[in-house]
mmCIF file of C-alpha atoms and ligand atoms in Angstrom:
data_model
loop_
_atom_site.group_PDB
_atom_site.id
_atom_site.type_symbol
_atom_site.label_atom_id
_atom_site.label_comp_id
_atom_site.label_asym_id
_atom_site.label_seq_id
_atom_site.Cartn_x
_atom_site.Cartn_y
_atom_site.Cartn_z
ATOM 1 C CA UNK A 1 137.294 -39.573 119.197
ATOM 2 C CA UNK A 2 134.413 -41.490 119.601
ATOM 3 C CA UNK A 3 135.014 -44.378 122.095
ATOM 4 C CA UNK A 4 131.487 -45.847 122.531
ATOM 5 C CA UNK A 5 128.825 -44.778 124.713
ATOM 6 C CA UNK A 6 129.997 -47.097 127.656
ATOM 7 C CA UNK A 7 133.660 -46.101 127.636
ATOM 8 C CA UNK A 8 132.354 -42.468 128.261
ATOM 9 C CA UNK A 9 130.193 -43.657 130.919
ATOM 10 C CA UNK A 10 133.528 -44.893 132.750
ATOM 11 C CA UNK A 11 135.349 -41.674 132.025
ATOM 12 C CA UNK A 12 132.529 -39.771 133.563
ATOM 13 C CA UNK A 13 132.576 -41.554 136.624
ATOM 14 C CA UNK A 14 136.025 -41.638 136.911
ATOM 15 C CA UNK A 15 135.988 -37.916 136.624
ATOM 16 C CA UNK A 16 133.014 -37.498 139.119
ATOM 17 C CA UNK A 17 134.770 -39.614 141.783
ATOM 18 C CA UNK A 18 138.048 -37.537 141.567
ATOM 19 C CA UNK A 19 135.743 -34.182 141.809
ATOM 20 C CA UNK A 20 134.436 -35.593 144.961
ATOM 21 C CA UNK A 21 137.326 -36.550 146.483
ATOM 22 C CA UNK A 22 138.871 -33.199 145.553
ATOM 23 C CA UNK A 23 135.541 -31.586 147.490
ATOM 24 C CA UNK A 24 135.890 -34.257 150.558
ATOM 25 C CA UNK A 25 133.147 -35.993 149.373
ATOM 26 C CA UNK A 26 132.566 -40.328 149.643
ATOM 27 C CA UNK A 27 132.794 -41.470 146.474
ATOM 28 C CA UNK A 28 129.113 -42.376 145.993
ATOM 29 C CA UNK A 29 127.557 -38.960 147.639
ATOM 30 C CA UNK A 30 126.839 -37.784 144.072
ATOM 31 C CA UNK A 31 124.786 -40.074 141.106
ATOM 32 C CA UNK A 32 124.829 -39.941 137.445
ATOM 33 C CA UNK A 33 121.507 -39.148 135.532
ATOM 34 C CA UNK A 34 122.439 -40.056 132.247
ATOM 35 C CA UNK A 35 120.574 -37.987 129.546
ATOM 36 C CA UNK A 36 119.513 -39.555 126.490
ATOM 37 C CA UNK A 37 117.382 -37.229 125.047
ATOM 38 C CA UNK A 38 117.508 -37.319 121.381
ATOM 39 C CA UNK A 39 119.076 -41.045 121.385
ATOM 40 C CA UNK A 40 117.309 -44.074 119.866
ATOM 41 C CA UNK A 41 116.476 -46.742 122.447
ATOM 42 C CA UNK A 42 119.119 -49.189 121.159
ATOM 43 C CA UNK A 43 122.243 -46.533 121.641
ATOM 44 C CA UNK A 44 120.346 -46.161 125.569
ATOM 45 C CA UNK A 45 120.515 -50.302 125.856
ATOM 46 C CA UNK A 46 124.581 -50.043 125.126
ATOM 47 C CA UNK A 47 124.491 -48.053 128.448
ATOM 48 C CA UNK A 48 122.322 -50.319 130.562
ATOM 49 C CA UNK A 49 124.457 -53.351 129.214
ATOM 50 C CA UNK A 50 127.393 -51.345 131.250
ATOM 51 C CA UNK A 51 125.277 -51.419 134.045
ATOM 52 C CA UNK A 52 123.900 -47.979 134.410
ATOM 53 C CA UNK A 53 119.989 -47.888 134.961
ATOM 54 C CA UNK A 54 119.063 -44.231 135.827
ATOM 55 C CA UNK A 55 117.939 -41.976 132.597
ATOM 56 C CA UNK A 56 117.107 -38.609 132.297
ATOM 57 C CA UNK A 57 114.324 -37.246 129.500
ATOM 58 C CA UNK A 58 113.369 -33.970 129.006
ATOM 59 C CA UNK A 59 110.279 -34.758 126.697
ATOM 60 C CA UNK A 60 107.306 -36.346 127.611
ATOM 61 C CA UNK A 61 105.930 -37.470 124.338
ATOM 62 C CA UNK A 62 109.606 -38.657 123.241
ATOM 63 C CA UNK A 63 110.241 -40.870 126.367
ATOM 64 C CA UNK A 64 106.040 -42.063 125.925
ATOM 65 C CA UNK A 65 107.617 -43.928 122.428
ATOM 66 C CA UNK A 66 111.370 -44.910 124.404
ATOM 67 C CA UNK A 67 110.789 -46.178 127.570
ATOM 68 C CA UNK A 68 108.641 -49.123 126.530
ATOM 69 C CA UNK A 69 110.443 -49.564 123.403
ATOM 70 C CA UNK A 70 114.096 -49.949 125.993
ATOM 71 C CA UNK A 71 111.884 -52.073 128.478
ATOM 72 C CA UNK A 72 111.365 -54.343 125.917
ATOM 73 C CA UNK A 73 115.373 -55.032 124.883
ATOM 74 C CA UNK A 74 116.490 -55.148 128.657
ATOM 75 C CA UNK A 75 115.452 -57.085 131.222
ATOM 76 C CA UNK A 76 116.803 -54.602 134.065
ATOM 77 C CA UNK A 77 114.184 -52.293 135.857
ATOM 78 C CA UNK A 78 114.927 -48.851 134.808
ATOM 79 C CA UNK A 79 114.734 -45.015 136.238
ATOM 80 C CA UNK A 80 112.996 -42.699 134.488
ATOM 81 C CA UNK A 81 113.566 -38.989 135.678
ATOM 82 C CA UNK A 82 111.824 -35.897 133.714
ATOM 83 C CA UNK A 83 114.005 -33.074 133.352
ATOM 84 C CA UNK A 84 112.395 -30.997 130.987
ATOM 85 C CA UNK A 85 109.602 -28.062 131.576
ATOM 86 C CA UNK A 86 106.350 -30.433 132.393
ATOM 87 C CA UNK A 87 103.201 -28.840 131.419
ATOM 88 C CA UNK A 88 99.734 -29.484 132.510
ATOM 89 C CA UNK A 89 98.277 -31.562 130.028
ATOM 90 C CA UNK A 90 101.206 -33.782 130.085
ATOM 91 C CA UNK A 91 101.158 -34.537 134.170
ATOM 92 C CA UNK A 92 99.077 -37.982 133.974
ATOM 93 C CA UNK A 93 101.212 -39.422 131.207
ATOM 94 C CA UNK A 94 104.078 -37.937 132.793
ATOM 95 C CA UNK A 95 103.359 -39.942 136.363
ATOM 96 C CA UNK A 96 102.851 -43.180 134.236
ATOM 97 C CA UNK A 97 107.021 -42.834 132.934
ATOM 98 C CA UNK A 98 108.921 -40.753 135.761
ATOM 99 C CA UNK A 99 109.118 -41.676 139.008
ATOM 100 C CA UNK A 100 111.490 -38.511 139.952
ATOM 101 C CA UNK A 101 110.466 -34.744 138.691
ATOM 102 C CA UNK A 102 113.372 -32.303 138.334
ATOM 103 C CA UNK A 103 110.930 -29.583 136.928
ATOM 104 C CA UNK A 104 108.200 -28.533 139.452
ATOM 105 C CA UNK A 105 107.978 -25.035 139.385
ATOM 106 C CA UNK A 106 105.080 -23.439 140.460
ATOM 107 C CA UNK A 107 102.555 -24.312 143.794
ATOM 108 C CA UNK A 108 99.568 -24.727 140.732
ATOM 109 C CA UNK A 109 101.988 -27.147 139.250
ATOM 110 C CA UNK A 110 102.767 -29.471 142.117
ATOM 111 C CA UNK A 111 99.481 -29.113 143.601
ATOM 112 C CA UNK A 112 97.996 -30.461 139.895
ATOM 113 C CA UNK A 113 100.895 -33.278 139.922
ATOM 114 C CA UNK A 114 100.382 -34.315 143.434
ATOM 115 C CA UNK A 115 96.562 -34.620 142.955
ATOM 116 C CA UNK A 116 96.914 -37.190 139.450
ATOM 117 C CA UNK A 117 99.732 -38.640 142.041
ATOM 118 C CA UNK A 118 96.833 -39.558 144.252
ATOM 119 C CA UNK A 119 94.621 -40.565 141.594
ATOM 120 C CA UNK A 120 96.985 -43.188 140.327
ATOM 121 C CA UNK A 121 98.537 -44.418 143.687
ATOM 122 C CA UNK A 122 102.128 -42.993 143.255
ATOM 123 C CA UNK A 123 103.992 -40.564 144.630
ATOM 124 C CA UNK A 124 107.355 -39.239 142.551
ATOM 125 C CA UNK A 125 110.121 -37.279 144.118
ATOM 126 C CA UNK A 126 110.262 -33.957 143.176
ATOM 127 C CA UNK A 127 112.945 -31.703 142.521
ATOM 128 C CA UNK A 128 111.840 -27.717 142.889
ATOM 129 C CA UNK A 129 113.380 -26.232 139.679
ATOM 130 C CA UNK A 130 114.363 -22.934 140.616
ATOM 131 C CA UNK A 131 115.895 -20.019 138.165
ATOM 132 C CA UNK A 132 118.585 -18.176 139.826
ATOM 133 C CA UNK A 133 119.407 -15.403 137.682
ATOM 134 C CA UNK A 134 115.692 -14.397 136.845
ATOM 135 C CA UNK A 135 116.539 -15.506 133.323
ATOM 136 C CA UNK A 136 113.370 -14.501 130.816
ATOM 137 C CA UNK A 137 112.965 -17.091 129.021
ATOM 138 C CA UNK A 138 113.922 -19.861 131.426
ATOM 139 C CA UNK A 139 111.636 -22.012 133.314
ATOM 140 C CA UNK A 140 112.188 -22.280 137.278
ATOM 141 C CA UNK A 141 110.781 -20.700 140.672
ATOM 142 C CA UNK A 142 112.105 -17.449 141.825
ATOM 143 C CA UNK A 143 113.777 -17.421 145.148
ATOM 144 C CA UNK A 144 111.375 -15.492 146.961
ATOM 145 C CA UNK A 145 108.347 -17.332 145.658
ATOM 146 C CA UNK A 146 109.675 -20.780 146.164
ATOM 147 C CA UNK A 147 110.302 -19.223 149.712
ATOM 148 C CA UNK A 148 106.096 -17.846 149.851
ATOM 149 C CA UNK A 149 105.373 -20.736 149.050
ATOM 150 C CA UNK A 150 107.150 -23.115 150.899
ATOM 151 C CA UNK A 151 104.553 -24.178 153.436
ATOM 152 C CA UNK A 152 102.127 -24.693 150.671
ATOM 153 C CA UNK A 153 104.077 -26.966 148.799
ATOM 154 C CA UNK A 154 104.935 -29.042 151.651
ATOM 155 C CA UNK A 155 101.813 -29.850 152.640
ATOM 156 C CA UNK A 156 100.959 -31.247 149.760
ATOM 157 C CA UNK A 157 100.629 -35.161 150.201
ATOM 158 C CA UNK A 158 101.696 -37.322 146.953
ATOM 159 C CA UNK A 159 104.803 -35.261 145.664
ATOM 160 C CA UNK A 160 107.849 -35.937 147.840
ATOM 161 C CA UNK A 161 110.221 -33.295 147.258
ATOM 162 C CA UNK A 162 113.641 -34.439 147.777
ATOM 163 C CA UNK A 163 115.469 -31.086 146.802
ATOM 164 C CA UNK A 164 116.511 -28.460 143.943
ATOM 165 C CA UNK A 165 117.272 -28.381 140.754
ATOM 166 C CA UNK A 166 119.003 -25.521 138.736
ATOM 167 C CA UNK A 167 120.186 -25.350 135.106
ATOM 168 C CA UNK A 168 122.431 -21.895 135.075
ATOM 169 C CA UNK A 169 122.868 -19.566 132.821
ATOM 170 C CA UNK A 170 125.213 -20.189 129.373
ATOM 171 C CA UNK A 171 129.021 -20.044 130.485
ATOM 172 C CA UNK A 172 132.112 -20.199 128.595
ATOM 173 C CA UNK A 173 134.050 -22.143 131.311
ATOM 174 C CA UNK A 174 133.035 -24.556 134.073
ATOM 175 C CA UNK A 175 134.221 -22.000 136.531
ATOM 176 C CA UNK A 176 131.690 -19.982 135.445
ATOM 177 C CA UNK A 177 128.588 -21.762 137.056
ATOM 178 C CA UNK A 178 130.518 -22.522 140.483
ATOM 179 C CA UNK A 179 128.508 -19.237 141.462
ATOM 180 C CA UNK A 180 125.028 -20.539 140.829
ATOM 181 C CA UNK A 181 125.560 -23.711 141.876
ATOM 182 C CA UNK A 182 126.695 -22.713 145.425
ATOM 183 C CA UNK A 183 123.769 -19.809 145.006
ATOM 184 C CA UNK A 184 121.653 -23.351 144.673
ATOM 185 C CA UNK A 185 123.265 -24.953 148.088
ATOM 186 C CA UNK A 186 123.072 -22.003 149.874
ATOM 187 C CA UNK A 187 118.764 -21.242 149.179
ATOM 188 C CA UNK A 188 118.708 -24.987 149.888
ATOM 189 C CA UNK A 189 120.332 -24.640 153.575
ATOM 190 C CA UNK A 190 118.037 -21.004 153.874
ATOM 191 C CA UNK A 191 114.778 -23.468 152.945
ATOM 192 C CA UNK A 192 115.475 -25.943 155.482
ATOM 193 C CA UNK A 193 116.217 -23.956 157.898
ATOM 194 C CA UNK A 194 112.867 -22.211 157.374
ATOM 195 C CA UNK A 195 111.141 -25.103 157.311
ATOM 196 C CA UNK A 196 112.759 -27.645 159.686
ATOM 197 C CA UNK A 197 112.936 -30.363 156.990
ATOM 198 C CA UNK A 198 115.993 -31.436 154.868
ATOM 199 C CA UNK A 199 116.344 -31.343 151.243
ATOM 200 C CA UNK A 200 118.955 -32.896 150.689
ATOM 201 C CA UNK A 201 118.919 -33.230 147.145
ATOM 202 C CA UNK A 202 120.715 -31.000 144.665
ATOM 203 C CA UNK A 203 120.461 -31.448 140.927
ATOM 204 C CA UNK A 204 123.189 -29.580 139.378
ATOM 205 C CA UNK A 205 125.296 -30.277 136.712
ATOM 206 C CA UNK A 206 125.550 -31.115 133.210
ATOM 207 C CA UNK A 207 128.384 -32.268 130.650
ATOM 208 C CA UNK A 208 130.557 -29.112 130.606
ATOM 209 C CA UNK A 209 130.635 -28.295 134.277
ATOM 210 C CA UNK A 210 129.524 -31.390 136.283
ATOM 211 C CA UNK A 211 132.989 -31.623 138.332
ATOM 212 C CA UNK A 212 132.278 -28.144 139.632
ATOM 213 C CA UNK A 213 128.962 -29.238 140.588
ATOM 214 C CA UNK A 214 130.324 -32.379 142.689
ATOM 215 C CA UNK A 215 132.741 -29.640 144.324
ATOM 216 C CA UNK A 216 129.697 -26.894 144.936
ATOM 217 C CA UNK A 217 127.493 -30.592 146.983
ATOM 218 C CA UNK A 218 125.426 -31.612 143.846
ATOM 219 C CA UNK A 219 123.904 -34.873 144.867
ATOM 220 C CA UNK A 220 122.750 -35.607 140.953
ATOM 221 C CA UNK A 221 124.717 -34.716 137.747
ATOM 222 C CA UNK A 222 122.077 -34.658 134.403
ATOM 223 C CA UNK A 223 125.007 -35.826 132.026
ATOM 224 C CA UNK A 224 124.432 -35.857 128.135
ATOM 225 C CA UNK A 225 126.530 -35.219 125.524
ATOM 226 C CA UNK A 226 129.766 -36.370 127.516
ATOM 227 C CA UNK A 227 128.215 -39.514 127.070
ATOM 228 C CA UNK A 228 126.213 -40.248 124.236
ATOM 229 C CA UNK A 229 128.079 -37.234 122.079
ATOM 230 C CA UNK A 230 126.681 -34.195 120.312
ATOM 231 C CA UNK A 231 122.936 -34.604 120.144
ATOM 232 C CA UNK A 232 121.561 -33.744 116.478
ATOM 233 C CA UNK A 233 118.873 -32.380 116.877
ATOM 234 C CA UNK A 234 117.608 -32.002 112.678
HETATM 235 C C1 LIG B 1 119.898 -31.836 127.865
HETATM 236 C C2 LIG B 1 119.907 -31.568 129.311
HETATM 237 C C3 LIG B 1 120.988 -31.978 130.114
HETATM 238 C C4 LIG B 1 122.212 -32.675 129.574
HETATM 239 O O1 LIG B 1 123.003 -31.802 128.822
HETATM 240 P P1 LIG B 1 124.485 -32.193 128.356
HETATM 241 O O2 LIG B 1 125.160 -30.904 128.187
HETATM 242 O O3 LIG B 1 124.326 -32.957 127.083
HETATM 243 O O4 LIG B 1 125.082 -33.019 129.420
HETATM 244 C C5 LIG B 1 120.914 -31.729 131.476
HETATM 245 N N1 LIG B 1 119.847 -31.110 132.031
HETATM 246 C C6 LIG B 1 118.804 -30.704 131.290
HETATM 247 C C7 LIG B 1 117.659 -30.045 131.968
HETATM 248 C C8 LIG B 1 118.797 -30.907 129.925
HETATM 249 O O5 LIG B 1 117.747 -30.510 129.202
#
């Protein structure tokens, strides 16, 4: 059942270029974050040696220990893209790892980030995170606050954000998150039309429901378990 790491990472692309040919899509419109969360840095190189460069971590302190530990067995240049909550305290270690955000969810938040941005000469992208079902426990900017604050957060000079980022609500089929995910596309369109800028990212999309994603105009799928297997997390 278990083909390797880098078979899977051909599957997966072969699966995301059929979904966007299906949607009308070029072939290339959408990229692959591949998760590796939970993975030692050796079972990450087996990926790289396939040629894929762009990782997604959702832990600051766990990619701290994997990213130099990689950088050290590979001699490509590597991605690093936080997809996990970020909290304060973490932002300057955070900026030293990631170059692209997917979590920014409140004006305090990307005002902090975007000040230690300036500090240390960089400026990540920035997906908004945004939580479409007004989910409790989740993370992630309502719509109408993201839309308050807007202005605010586009004025801000070392964060460049690039788009939106949504992580929906537990489904038992792919089918169901086609709703959010267009719900994501469609606040997207609404922002930019408010604002007169494009966003033209959309990060949406994980292993179970990735090809719906490609269909609904995600422009980056955060891609696990389809990969690397069933994360243990004990
Ligand atoms: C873990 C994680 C993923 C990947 O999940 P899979 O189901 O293993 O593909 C994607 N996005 C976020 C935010 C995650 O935390």
């Amino acid at each position: 059942m278990f083909n390797g790491a880098s078979e899977r990472l051909l599957e997966v692309r072969r699966l995301m270029g059929r979904a966007a040919a299906r949607s009308g899509r070029a072939d290339d419109a959408c990229e692959l974050l591949v998760v590796s969360k939970t993975w030692p840095a050796a079972k990450v190189a087996e990926v790289v040696s396939a040629g894929h460069l762009c990782f997604g971590e959702n832990k600051v302190q766990e990619a701290a220990g994997k990213i130099p530990a990689l950088s050290s067995m590979v001699t490509e240049d590597l991605h690093w893209h936080l997809i996990g909550h970020l909290q304060r305290n973490k932002v300057r270690k955070a900026l030293g790892l990631f170059d692209t955000l997917h979590s920014i969810d409140s004006i305090k938040l990307a005002r902090y980030t975007s000040n230690i941005a300036g500090e240390l000469g960089k400026k990540p992208n920035v997906y908004l995170q945004v939580d479409l079902a007004g989910e409790e426990r989740k993370n992630g900017y309502a719509a109408d606050a993201l839309r308050r604050d807007l202005d605010d957060l586009l004025s801000l000079e070392n964060v460049s954000i690039i788009g939106l980022m949504c992580i929906p609500p537990a489904a038992t089929t792919p089918e169901d998150a086609r709703p959010w995910f267009a719900q994501l596309r469609e606040l997207r369109d609404d922002l930019e039309v408010r604002a007169g800028v494009l966003f033209p990212g959309l990060s949406m999309g994980m292993s179970g429901d990735f090809e719906v994603a490609i269909e609904e105009g995600s422009t980056i799928v955060r891609v696990g378990s389809a990969i690397f297997g069933q994360r243990d997390y004990t």
